[in-house]
mmCIF file of C-alpha atoms in Angstrom:
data_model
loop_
_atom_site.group_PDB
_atom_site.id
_atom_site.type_symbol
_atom_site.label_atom_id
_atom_site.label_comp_id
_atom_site.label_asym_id
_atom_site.label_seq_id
_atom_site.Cartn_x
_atom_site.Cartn_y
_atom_site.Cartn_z
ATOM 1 C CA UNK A 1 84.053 190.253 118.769
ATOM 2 C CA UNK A 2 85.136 186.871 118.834
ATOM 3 C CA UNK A 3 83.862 183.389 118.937
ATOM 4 C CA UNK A 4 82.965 181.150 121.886
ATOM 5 C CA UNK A 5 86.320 178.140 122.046
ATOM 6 C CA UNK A 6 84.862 175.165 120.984
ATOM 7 C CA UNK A 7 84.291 172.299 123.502
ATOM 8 C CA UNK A 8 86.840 169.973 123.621
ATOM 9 C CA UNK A 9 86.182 167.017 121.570
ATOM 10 C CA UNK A 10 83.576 168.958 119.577
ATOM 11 C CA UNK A 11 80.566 166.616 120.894
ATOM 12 C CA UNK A 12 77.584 165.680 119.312
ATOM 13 C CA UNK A 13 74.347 167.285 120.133
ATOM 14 C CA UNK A 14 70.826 165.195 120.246
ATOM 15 C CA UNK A 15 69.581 162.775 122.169
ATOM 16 C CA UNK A 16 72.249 160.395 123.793
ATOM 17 C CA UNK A 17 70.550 156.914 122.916
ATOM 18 C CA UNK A 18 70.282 155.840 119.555
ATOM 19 C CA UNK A 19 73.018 155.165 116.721
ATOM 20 C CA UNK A 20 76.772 156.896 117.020
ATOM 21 C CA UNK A 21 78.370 155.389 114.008
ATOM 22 C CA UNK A 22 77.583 152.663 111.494
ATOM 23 C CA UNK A 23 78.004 149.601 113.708
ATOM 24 C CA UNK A 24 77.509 151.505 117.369
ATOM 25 C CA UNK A 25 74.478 152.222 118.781
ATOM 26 C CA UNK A 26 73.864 153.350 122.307
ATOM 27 C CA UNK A 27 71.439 152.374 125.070
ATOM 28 C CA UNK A 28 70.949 154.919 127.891
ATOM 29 C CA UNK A 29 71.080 153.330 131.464
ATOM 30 C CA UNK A 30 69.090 155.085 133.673
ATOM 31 C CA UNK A 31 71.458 156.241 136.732
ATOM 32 C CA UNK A 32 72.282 159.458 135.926
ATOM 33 C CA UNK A 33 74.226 161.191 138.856
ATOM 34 C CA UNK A 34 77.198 164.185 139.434
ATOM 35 C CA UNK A 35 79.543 160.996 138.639
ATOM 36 C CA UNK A 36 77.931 159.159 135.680
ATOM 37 C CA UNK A 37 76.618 162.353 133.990
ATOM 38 C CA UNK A 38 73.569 161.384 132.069
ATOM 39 C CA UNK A 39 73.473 157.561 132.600
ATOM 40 C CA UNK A 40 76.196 154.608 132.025
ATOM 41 C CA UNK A 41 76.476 154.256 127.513
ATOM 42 C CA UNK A 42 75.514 150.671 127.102
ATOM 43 C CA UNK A 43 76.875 149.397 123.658
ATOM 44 C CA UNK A 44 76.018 147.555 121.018
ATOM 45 C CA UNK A 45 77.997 146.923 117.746
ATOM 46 C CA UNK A 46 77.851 145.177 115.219
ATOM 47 C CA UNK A 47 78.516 144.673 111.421
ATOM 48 C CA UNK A 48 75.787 146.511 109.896
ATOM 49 C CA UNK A 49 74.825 143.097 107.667
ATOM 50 C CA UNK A 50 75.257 141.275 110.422
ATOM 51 C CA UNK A 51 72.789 139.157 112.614
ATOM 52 C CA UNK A 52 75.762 138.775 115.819
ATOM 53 C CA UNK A 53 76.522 141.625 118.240
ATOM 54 C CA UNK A 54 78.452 142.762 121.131
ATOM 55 C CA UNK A 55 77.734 144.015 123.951
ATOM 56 C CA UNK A 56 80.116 146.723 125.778
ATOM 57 C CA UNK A 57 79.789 147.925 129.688
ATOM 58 C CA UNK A 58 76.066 146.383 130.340
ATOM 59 C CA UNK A 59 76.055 149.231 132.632
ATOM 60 C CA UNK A 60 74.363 148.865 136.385
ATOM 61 C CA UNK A 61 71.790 145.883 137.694
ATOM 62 C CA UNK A 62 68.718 147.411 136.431
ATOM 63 C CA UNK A 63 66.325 145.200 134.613
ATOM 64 C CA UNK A 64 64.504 147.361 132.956
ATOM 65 C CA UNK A 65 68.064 148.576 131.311
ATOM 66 C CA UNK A 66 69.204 145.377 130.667
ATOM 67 C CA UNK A 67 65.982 143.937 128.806
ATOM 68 C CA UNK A 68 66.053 147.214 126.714
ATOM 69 C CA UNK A 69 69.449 146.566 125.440
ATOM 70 C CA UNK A 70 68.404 143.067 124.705
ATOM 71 C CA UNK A 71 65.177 144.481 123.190
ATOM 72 C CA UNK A 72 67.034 146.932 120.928
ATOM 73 C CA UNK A 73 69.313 144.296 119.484
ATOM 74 C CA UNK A 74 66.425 142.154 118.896
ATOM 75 C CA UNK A 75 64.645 144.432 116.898
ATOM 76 C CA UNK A 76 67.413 145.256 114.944
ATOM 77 C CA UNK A 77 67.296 141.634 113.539
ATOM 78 C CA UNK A 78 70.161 140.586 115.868
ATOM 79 C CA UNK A 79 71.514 138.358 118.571
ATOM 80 C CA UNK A 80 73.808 139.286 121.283
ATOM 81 C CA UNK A 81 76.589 137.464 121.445
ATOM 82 C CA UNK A 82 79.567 138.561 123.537
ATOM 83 C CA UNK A 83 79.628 140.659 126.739
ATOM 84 C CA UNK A 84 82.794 143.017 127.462
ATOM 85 C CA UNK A 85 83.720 145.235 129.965
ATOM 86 C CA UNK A 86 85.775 148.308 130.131
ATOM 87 C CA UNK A 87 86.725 148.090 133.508
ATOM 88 C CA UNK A 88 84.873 146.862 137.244
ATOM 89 C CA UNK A 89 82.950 149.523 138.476
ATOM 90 C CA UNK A 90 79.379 149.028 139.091
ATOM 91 C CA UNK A 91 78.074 151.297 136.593
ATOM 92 C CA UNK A 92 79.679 149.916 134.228
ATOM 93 C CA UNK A 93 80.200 146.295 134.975
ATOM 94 C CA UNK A 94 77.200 145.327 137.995
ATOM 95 C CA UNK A 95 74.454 144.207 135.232
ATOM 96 C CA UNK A 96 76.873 141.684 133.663
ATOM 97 C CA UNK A 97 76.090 138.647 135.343
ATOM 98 C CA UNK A 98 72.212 139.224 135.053
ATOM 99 C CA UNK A 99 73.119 140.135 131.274
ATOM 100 C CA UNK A 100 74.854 137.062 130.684
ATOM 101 C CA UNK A 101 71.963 134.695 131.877
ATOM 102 C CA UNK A 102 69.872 136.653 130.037
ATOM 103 C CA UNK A 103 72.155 136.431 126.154
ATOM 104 C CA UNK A 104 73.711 133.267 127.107
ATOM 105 C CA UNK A 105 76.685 135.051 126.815
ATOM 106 C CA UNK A 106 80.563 135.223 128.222
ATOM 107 C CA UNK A 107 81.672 138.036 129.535
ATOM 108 C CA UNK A 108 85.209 138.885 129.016
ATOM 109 C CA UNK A 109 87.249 141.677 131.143
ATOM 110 C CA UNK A 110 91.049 142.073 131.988
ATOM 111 C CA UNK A 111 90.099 141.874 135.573
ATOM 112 C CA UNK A 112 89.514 138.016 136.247
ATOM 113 C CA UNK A 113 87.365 138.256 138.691
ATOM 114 C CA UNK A 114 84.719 139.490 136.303
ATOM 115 C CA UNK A 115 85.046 137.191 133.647
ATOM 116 C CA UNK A 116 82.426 134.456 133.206
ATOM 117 C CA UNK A 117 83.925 131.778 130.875
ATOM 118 C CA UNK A 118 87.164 131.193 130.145
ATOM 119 C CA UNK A 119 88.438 134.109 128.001
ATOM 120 C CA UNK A 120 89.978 137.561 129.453
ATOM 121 C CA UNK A 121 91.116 140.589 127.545
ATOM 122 C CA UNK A 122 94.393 141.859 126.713
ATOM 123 C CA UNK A 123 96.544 144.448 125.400
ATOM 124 C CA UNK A 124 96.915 143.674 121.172
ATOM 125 C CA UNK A 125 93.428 141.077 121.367
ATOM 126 C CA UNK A 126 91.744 141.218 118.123
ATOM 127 C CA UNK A 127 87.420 140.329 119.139
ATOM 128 C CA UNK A 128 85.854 138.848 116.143
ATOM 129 C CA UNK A 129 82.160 138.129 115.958
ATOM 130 C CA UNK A 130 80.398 138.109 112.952
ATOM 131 C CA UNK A 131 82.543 139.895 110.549
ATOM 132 C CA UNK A 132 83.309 143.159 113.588
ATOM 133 C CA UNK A 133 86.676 144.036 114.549
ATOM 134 C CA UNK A 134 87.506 145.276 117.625
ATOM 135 C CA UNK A 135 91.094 145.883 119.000
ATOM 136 C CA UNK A 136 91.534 145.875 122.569
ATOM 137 C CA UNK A 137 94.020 148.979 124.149
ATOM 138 C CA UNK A 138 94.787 148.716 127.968
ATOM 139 C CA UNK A 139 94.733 151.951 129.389
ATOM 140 C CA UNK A 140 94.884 151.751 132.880
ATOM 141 C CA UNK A 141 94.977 154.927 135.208
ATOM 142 C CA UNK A 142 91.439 155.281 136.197
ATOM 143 C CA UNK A 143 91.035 151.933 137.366
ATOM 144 C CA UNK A 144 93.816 149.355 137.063
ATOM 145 C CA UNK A 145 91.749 147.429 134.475
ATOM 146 C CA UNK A 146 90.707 149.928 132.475
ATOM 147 C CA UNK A 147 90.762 149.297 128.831
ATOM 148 C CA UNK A 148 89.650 150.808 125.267
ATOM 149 C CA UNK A 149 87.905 149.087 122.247
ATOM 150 C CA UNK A 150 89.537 150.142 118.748
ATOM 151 C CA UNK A 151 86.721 150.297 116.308
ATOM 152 C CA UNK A 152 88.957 150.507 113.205
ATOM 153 C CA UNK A 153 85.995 150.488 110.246
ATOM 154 C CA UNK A 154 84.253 152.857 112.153
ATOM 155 C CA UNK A 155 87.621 155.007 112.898
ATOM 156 C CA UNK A 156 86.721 155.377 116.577
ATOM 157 C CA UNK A 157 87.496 154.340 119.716
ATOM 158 C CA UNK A 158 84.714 152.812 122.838
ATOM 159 C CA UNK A 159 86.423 154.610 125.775
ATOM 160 C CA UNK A 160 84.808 153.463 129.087
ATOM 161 C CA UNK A 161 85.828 155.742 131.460
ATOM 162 C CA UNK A 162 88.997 156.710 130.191
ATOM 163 C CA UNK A 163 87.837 159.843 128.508
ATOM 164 C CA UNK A 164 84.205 160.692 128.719
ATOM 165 C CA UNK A 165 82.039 162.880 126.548
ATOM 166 C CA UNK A 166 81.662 165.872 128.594
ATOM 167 C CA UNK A 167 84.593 166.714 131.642
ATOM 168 C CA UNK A 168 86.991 164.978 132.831
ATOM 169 C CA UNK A 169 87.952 161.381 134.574
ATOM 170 C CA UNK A 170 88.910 160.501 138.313
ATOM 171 C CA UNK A 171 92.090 158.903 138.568
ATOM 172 C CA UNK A 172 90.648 156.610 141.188
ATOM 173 C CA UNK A 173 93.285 156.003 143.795
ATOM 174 C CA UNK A 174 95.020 154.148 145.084
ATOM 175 C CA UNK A 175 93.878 151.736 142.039
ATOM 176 C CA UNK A 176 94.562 154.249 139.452
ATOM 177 C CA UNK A 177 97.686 155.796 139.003
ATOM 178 C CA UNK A 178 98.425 159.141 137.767
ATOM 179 C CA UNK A 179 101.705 157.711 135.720
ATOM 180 C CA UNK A 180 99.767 154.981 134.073
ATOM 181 C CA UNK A 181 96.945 157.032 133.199
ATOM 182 C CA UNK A 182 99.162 159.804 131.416
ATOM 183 C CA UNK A 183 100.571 157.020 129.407
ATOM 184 C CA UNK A 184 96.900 155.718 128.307
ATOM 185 C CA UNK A 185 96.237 159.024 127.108
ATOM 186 C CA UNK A 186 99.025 159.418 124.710
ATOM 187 C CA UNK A 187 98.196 155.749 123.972
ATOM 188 C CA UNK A 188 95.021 156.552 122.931
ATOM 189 C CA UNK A 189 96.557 159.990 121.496
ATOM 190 C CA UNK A 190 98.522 157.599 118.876
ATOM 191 C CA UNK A 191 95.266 155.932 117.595
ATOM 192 C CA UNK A 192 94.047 159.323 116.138
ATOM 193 C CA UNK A 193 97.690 159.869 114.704
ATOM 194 C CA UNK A 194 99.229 156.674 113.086
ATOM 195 C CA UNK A 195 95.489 154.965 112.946
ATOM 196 C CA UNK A 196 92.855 157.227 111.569
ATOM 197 C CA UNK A 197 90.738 157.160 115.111
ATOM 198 C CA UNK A 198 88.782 160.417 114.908
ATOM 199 C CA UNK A 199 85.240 159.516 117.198
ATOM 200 C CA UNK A 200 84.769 158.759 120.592
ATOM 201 C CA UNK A 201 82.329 156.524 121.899
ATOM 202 C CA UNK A 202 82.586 157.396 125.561
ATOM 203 C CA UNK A 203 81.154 155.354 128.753
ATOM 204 C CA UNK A 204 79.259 158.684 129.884
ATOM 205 C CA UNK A 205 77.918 161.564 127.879
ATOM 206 C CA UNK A 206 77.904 162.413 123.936
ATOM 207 C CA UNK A 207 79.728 161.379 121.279
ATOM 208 C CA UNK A 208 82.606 163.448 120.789
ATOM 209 C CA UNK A 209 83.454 164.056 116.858
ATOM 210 C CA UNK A 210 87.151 165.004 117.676
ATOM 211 C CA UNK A 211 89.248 162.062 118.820
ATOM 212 C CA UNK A 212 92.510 164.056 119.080
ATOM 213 C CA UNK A 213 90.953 167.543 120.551
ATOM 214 C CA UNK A 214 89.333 165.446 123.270
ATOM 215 C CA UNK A 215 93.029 163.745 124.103
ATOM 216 C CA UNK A 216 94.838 167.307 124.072
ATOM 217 C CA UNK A 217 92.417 168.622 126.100
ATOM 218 C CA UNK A 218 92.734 165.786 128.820
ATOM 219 C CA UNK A 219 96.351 165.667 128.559
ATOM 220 C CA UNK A 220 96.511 169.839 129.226
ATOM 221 C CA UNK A 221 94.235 169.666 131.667
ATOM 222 C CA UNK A 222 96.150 166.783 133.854
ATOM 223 C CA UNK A 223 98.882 169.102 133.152
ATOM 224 C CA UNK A 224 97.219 172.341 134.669
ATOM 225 C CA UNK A 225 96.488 170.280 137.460
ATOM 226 C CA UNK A 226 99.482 168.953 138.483
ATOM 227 C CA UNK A 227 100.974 172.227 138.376
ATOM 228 C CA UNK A 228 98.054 173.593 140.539
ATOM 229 C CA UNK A 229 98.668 170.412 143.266
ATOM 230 C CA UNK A 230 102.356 171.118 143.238
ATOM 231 C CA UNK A 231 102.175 174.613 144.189
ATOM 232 C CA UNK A 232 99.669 174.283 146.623
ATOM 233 C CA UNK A 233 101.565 171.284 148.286
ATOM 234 C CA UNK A 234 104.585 174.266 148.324
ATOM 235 C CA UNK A 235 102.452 176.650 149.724
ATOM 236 C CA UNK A 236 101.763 174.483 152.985
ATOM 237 C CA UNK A 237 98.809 172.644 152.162
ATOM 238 C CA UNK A 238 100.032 169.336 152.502
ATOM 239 C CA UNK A 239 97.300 166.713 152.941
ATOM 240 C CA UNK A 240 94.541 165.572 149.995
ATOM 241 C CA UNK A 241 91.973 167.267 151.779
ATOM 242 C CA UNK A 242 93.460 170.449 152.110
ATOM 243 C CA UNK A 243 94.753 170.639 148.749
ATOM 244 C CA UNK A 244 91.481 169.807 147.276
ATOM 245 C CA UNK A 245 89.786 172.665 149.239
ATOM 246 C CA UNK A 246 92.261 174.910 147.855
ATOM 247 C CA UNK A 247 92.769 173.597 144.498
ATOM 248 C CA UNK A 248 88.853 172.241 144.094
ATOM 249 C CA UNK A 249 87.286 175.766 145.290
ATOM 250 C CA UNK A 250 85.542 176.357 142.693
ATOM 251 C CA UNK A 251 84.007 172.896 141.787
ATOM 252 C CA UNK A 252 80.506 171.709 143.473
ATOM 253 C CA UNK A 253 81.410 170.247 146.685
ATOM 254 C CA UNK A 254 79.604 167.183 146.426
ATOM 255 C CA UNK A 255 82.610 166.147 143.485
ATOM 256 C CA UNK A 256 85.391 166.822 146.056
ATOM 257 C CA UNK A 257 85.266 163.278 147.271
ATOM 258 C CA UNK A 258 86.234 162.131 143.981
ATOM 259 C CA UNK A 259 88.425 164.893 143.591
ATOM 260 C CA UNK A 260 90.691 164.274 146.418
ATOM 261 C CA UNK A 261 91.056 160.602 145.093
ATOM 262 C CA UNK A 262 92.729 162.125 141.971
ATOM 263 C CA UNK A 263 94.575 164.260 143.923
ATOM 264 C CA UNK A 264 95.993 161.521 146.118
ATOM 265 C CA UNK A 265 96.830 160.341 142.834
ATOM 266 C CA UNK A 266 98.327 163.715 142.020
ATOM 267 C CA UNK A 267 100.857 163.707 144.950
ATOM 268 C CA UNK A 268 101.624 160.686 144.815
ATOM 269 C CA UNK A 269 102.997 160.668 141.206
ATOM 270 C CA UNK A 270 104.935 164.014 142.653
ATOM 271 C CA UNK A 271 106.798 162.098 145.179
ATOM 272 C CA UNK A 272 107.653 158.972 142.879
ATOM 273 C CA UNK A 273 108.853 161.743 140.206
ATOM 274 C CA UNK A 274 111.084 163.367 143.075
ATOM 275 C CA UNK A 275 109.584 167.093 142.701
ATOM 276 C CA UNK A 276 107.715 167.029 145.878
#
């Protein structure tokens, strides 16, 4: 008899909400769906002796959520005191403008047209407030402006939607690519080797404990898939849709919208690589 594989990533059990790490603590938004799993992970970090924090992904425009987060931080003894974003979509990024007026705060994102104030993100950035580090990664391929936090004292990584805590991401094309996003992964892949990185603080589900596992596991997995698109395109089914029935036939059909988005993705990356 042998054991059950382990889940990739080896993620935490418990309740979602609550503290991750030494300086990350999670607030729950309350929009859980097939796409956002149990609810957008609102962050906050901080030094743990410190009266500052940052906020990461406010998550949707739900007041209730966004009070809570403020709420949270407050009883903790601290003051919110920079808003970023992991990418644009509305789970992640919808609440920020309410959130600002609320903190007082700036938002920065790589996308300008979510920025309020005058700063944007970028790859190498350094965000200091109140003694926290955290190094900004651009790893596009879901969305265009997708990026990563490096949380070096905590050895982890805030990952939006690049890798989430249970399953795996939509390439969302046509403003993620399938190239790009390959790249972010063995971007991210590098933190856990030259850098230490071994948690994940993801932008849906748990915690996952093995930073490198998690990355493996995506990166076989995009693999697997590719190989399954190619054949199929080979085999005569040549358009998104029919590919996705044939490819997609065992997953819940309300996901194959989102699943023909990565496999748009998919074929076009097949094309531009000359195989199909």
């Amino acid at each position: 008899m042998t054991e059950a594989a382990p889940l990739p990533g080896r993620p935490r059990g418990g309740v979602l909400s609550g503290p991750a790490t030494a300086r990350a603590v999670n607030v729950l938004a309350p929009n859980p769906s097939a796409m956002t799993l149990d609810g957008t992970n609102t962050w906050i970090v901080a030094e743990p002796d410190s009266d500052l924090a940052v906020v990461i992904d406010p998550g949707p425009l739900d007041e209730a959520h966004l009070h809570h987060v403020v709420a949270t931080a407050e009883q903790a003894g601290r003051r919110i005191a920079l808003t970023l974003l992991t990418h644009g979509h509305p789970d992640h990024a919808e609440g920020a403008g309410r959130f600002a007026e609320l903190t007082s705060t700036k938002v920065r994102a790589l996308d300008p047209a979510l920025r309020l104030g005058d700063e944007g993100l970028g790859a190498g950035d350094v965000v200091a407030v109140g003694g926290l580090e955290l190094r900004v990664v651009t790893t596009p391929g879901h969305t265009a402006d997708s990026l990563c936090f490096h949380l070096p004292a905590d050895r982890a990584v805030l990952t939006g939607d690049t890798v989430l805590g249970r399953g795996t991401t939509v390439v969302a094309h046509p403003d993620g690519r399938l190239g790009d996003y390959l790249d972010s992964l063995r971007r991210l892949r590098s933190l856990t080797v030259d850098d230490g990185v071994h948690t994940v603080l993801p932008g849906h589900g748990p915690v996952l404990e093995d930073a490198q596992g998690a990355v493996d596991f995506y990166l076989a997995h995009r693999a697997h898939r590719l190989a399954q698109v190619e054949t199929a395109f080979e085999n005569g089914h040549r358009t998104a849709s029919e590919v996705v029935a044939h490819v997609y036939a065992d997953v819940d059909r309300s996901l194959w919208p989102a699943a023909e988005l990565s496999v748009r993705a998919q074929l076009e990356y097949l094309g531009e690589h000359g195989i199909i």
